[in-house]
Coordinates of C-alpha atoms and ligand atoms in Angstrom, one line a residue:
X17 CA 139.0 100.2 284.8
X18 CA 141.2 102.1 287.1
X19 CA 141.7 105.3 286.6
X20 CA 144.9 107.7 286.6
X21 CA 143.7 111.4 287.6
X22 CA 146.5 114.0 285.4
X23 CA 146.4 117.3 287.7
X24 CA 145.0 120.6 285.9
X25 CA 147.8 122.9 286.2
X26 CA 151.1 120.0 284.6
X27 CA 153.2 121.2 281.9
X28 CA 151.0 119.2 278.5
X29 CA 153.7 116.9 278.2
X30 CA 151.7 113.8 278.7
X31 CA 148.6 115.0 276.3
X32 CA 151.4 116.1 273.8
X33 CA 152.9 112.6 273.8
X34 CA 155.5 111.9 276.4
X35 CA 154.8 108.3 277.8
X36 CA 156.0 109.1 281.4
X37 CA 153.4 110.4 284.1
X38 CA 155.4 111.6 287.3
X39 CA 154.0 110.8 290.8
X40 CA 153.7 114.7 291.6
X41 CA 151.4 115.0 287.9
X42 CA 148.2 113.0 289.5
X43 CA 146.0 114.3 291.0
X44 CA 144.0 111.4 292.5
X45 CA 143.6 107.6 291.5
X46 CA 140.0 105.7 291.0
X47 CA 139.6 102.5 292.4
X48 CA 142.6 99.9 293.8
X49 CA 144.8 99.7 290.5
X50 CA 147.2 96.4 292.2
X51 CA 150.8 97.2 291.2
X52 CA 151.6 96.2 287.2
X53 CA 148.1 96.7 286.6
X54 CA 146.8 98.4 283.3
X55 CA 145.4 101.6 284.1
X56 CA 143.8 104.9 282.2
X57 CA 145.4 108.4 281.9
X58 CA 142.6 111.3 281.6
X59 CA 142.9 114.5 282.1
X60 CA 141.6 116.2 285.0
X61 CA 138.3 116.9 282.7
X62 CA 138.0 113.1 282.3
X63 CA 139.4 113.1 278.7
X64 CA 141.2 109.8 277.9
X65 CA 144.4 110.1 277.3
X66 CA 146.0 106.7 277.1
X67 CA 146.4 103.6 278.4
X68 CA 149.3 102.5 280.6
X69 CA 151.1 100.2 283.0
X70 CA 151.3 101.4 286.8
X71 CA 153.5 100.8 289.5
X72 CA 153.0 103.1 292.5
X73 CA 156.6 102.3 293.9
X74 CA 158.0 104.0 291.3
X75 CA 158.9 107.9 291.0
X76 CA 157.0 107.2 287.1
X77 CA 153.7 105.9 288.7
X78 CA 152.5 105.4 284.7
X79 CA 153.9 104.8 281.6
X80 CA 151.5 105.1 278.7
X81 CA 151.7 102.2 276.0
X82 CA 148.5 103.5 273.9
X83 CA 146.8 106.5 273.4
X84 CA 143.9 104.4 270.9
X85 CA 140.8 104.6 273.4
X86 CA 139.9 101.1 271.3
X87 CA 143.4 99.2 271.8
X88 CA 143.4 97.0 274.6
X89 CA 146.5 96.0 276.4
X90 CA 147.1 92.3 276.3
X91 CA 149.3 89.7 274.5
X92 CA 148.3 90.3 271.1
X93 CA 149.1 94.1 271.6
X94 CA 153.1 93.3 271.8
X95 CA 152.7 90.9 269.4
X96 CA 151.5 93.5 267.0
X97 CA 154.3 95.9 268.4
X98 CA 156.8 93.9 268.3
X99 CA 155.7 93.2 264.6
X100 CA 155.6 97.0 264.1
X101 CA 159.2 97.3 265.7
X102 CA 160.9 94.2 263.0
X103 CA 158.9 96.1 260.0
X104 CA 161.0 99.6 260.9
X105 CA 164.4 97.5 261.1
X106 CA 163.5 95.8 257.9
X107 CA 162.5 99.4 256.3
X108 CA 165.8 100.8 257.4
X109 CA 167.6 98.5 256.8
X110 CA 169.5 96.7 260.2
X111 CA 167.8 93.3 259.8
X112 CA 170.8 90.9 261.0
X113 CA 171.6 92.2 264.4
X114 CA 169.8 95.1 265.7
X115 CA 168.3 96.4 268.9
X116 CA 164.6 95.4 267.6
X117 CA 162.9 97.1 270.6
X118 CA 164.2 100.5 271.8
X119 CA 162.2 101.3 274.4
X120 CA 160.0 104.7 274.4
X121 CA 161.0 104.9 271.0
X122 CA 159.2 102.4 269.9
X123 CA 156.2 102.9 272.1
X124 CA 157.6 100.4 274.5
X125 CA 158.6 102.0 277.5
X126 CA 161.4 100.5 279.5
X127 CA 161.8 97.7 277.1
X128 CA 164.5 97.0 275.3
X129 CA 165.5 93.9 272.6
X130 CA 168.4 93.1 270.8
X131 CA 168.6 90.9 268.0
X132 CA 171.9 89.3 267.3
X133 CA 170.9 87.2 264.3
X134 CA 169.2 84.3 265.5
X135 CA 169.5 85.0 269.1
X136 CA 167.8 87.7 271.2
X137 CA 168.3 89.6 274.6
X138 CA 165.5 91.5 276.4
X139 CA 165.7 93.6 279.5
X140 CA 162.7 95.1 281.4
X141 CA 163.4 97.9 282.9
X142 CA 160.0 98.2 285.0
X143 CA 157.8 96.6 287.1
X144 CA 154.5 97.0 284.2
X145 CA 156.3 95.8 281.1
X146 CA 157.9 92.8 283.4
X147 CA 155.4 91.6 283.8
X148 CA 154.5 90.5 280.0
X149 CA 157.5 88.8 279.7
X150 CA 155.7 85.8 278.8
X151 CA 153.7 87.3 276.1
X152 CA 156.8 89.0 274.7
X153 CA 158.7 85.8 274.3
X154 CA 155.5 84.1 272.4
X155 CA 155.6 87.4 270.3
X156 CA 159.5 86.4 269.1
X157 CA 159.0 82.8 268.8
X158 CA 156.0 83.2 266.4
X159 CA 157.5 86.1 264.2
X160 CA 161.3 85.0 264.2
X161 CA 161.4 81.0 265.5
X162 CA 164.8 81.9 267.6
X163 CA 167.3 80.0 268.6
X164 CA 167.8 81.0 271.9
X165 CA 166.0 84.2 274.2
X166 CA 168.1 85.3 276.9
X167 CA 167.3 87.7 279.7
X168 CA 169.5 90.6 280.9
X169 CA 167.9 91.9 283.7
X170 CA 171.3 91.9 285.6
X171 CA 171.0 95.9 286.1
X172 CA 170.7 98.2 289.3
X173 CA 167.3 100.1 287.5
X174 CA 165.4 97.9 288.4
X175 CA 165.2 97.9 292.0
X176 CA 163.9 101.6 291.5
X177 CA 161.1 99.3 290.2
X178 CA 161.2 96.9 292.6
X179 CA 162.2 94.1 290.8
X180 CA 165.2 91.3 291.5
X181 CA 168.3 91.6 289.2
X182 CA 168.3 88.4 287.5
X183 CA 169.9 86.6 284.4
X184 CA 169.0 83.5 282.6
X185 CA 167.2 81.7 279.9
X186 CA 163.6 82.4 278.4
X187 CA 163.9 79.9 276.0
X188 CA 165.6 76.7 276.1
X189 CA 169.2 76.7 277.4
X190 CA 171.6 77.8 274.3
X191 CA 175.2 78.5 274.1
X192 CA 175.7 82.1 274.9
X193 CA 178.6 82.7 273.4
X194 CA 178.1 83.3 269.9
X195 CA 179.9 85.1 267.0
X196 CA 177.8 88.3 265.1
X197 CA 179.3 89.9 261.6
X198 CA 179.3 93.2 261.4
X199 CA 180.7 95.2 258.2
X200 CA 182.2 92.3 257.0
X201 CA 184.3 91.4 260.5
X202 CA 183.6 88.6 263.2
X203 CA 183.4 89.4 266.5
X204 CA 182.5 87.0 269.8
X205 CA 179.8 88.1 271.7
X206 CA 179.0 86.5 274.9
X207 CA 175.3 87.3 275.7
X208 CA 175.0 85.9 279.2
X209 CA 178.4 87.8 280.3
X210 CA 179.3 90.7 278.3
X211 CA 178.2 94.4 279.2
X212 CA 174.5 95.5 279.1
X213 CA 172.8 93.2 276.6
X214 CA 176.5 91.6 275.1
X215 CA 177.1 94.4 272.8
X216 CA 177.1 97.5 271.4
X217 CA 175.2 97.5 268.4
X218 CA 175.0 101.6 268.4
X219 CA 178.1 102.5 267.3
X220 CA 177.5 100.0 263.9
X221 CA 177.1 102.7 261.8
X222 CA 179.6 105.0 263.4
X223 CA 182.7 101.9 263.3
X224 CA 182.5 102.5 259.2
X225 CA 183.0 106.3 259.7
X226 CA 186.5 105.7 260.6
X227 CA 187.5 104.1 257.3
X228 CA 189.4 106.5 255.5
X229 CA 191.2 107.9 258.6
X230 CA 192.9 105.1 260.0
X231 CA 194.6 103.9 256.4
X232 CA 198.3 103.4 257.3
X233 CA 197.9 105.3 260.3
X234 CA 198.9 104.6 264.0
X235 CA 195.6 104.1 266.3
X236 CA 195.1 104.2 270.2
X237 CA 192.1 103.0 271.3
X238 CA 190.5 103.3 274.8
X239 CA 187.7 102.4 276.4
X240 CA 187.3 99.4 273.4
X241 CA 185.4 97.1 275.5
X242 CA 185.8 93.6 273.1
X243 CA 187.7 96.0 270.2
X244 CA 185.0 96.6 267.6
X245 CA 186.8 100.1 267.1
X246 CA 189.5 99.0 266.7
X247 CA 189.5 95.9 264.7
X248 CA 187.7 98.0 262.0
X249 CA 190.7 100.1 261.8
X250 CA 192.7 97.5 261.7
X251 CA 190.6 96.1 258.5
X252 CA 190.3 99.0 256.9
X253 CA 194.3 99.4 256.8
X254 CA 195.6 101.1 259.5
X255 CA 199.5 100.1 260.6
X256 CA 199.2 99.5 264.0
X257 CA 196.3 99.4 266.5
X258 CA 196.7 99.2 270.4
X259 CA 193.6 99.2 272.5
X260 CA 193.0 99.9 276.1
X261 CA 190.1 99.0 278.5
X262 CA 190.1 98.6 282.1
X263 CA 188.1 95.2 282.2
X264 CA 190.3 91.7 282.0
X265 CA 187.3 89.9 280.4
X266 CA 186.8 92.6 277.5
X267 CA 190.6 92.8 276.5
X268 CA 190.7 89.0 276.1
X269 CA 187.6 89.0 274.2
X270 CA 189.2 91.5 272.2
X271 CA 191.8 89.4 271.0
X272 CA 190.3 86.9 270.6
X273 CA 188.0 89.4 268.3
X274 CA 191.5 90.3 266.9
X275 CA 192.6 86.9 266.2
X276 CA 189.6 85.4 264.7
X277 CA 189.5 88.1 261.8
X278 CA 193.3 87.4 261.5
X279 CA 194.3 90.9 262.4
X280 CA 196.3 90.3 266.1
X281 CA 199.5 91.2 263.9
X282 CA 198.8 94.4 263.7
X283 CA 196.2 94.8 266.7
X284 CA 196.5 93.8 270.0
X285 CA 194.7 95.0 273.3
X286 CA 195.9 95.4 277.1
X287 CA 194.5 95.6 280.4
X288 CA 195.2 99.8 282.0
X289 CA 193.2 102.5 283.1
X290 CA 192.9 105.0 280.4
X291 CA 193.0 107.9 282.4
X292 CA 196.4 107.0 284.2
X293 CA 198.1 105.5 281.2
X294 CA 197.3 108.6 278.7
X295 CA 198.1 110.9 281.5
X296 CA 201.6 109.1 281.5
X297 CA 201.8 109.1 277.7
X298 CA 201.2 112.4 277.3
X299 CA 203.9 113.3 279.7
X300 CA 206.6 110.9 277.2
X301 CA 205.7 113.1 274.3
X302 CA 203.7 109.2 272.6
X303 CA 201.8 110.6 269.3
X304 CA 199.5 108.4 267.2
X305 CA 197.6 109.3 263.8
X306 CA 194.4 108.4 265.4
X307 CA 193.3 108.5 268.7
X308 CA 190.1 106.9 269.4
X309 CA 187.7 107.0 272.8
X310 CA 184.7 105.9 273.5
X311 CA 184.6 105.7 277.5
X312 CA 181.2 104.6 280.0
X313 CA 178.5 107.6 280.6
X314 CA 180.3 108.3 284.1
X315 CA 177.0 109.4 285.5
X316 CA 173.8 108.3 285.5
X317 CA 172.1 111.1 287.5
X318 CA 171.5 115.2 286.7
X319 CA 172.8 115.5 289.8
X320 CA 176.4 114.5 289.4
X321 CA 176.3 115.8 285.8
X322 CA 179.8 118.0 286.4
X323 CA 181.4 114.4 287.3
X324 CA 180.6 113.3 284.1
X325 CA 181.9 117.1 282.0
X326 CA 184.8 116.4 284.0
X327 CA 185.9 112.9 282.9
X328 CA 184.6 113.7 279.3
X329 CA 187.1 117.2 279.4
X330 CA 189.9 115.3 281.1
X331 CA 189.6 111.5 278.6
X332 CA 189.7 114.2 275.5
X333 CA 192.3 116.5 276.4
X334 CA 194.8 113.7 277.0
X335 CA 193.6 112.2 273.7
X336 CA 193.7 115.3 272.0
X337 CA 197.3 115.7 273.1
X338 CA 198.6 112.0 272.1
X339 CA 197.1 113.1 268.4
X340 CA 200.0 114.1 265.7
X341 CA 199.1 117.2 264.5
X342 CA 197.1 116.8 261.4
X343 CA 196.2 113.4 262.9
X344 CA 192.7 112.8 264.3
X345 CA 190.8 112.0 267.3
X346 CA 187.6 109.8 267.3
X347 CA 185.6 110.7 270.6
X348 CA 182.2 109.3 271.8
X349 CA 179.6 110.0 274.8
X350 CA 176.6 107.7 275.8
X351 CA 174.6 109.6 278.4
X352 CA 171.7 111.3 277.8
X353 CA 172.3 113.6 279.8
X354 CA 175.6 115.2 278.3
X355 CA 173.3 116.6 275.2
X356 CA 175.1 117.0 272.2
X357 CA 175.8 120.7 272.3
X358 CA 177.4 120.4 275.6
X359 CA 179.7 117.7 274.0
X360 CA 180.9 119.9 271.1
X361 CA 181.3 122.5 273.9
X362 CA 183.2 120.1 275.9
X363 CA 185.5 119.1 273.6
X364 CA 186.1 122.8 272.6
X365 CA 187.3 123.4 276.0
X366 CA 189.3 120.0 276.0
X367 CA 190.9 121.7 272.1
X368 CA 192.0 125.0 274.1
X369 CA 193.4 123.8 277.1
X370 CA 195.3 121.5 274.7
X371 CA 195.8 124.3 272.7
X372 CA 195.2 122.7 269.6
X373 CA 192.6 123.9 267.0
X374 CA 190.8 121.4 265.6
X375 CA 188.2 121.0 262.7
X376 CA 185.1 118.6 262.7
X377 CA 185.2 116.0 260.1
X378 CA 181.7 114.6 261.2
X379 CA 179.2 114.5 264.0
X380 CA 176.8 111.6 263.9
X381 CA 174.6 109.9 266.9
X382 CA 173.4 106.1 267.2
X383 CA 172.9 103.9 264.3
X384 CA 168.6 104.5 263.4
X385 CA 167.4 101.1 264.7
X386 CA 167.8 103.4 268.0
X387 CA 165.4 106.3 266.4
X388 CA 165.5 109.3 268.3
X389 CA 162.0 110.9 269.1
X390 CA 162.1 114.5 269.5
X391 CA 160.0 115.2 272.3
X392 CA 162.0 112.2 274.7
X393 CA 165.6 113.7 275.3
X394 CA 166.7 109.7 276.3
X395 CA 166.1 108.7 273.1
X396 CA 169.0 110.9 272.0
X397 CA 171.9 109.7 273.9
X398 CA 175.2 109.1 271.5
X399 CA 177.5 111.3 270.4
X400 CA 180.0 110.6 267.8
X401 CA 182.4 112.8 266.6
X402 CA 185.7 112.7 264.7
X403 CA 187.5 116.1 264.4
X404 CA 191.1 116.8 263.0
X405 CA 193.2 117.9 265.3
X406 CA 195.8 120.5 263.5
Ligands
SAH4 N1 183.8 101.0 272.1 C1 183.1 99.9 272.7 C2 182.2 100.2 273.8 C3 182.9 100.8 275.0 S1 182.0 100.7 276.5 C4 182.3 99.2 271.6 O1 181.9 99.9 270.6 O2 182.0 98.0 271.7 C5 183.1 101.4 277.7 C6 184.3 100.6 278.1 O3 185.1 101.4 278.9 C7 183.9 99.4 278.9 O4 184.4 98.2 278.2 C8 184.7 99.5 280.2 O5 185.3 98.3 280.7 C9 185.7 100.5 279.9 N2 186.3 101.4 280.9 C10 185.6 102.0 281.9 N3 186.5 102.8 282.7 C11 187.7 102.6 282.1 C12 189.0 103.2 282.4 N4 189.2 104.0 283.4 N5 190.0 102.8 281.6 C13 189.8 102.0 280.6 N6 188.6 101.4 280.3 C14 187.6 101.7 281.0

């Protein structure tokens, strides 16, 4: 087999556990490993250290899948993972729809799969674990007998790979459209259109966690994307619920969301920019009960890391302003890179430009089919917080 040469003097990342070897970690390669290929990690002593997929156009030459010297790499190896992945869902409980596969999480880097009942959506992210597509798919019609597989590979990452964007079926053709239930609502999710794989199935947990606060309260929502927010808080009693998102196709989905659980009398949604038309609000003195935000990661690179502080400080000091005092604001981020300290920090320096105190109620991160491994900081990427704004 091929081998990947680790240089002597790199941090012990890789031997400690991390999944990704960088270009600039090897020190030499042994024979011709073709791109894809399954290749060994050692250390520059020769000691095995796992077994991974390669791609040499790609900044992360290697990405380890096992560390068992025995375990071979081949189609009965995901079947056994992906086995491994549904027995953790099924152990913690998110069995109807849940993100199955969650990457390096799961010991399954750059692959991700979410399970919307009887329907599933897979996107991978690089060129090695592409490449088992086929062997994946067998793995989820022998354990689950789905009705329909769907492939959202529609994202830029890949071309950092090498690999086409592309969309389409992996089982036979289905309607894509479907409707999920989550806490005891409805909600349309179009699997072939909708953003990343159809839905956010993060925030499940974190959607309960508003109950209480919205009871015959006044809600803004923005950023709602197809209104799971804020339909909850329309359920769970709230007076009146406007939402806000910048995309056509997710405010018509939204009420559509709102009419199908019977709630587009109290809830409705319209097409603005959120950061023009809470500017403007703030400026006619508007004030809700709850305020609610859960806007994109506005960067995706360390690099233009201040761009995203920025938009984060900005989205929640206008929120934070439109909140009644005593009222409360509901604020999420979904980049990695904006590390949950930073948040809290961010949104104490959104509080005192507002110059409103304000008290955390509670401070939670994705729902645990997305388990957070310590050592891999992307595995930690959602923040939820509510906090009382006095
Ligand atoms: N809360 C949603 C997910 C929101 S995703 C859920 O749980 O399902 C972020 C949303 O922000 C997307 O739907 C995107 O269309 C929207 N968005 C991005 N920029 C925006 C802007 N400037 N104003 C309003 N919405 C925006």
């Amino acid at each position: 087999m091929e081998r990947i040469i680790l240089k002597r003097k790199i941090a012990p990342r890789v031997v400690n556990g991390h999944p990704w070897v960088f270009s600039n970690e090897i020190e030499a390669i042994e024979g011709e490993p073709q791109p894809a290929a399954i290749v060994e990690v050692v250390t520059h002593d020769k000691k095995f250290v796992g077994r991974g997929y390669f791609n040499p156009q790609s900044q992360i030459p290697v990405r380890i899948l096992t560390r068992n010297r025995e375990e071979q790499i081949d189609a009965d190896f995901f079947l056994r993972k992906i086995k491994a992945c549904w027995e953790y869902r099924k152990h913690t409980g998110y069995t109807e729809n849940c993100r199955l596969v969650f990457g390096e999480a799961d010991g399954l880097p750059q692959l991700i799969i979410d399970k919307f009942n009887d329907y599933f959506v897979i996107q991978t992210l690089a060129l090695g674990i592409d490449r088992w597509k086929p062997a994946l798919v067998a793995a989820l019609q022998e354990v689950f007998s789905p009705k329909g597989i769907y492939e959202r590979n529609d994202v830029p990452v890949r071309e950092l790979e090498g690999l086409p964007q592309q969309k389409g079926f992996l089982s036979a053709p289905f309607e894509t459209r479907i409707i999920i239930q989550e806490n005891g609502l409805q909600f349309h999710v179009d699997l072939a259109n909708g953003q990343k794989t159809g839905y956010f199935l993060d925030q499940q947990d974190n959607r309960r966690a508003i109950q209480h606060i919205v009871k015959d309260a006044t809600v803004l929502g923005a950023f709602t994307y197809t209104g799971t927010f804020e339909i909850h808080a329309a359920h769970y009693g709230a007076k009146s619920v406007l939402g806000l998102d910048i995309s056509k196709l997710a405010v018509e989905q939204a009420n559509e969301n709102a009419r199908l659980n019977g709630l587009q009398d109290r809830c409705h949604f319209e097409e603005a920019n959120a950061f023009d038309v809470l500017k403007q609000w703030v400026k006619e003195g508007k004030q809700y009960d709850v305020v609610m935000l859960d806007p994109p990661a506005f960067t995706k690179s360390r690099a233009t890391i201040q761009k995203a502080i920025t938009g984060y400080k900005e989205i929640n000091l206008r929120g934070m302003k439109l909140v009644k005092p005593g009222g409360f604001l509901v604020t999420s981020s979904c980049t990695n890179l904006v590390h949950p300290e930073l948040f809290l920090e961010i949104i104490a320096m959104a509080a005192k430009d507002a110059r409103r105190k304000i008290r955390q109620v509670c401070f939670q991160t994705q729902s645990s089919d997305h388990p957070v491994i310590w050592e891999m900081e992307n595995t930690q990427y959602l923040k939820f917080l509510i906090v009382q704004v006095l």
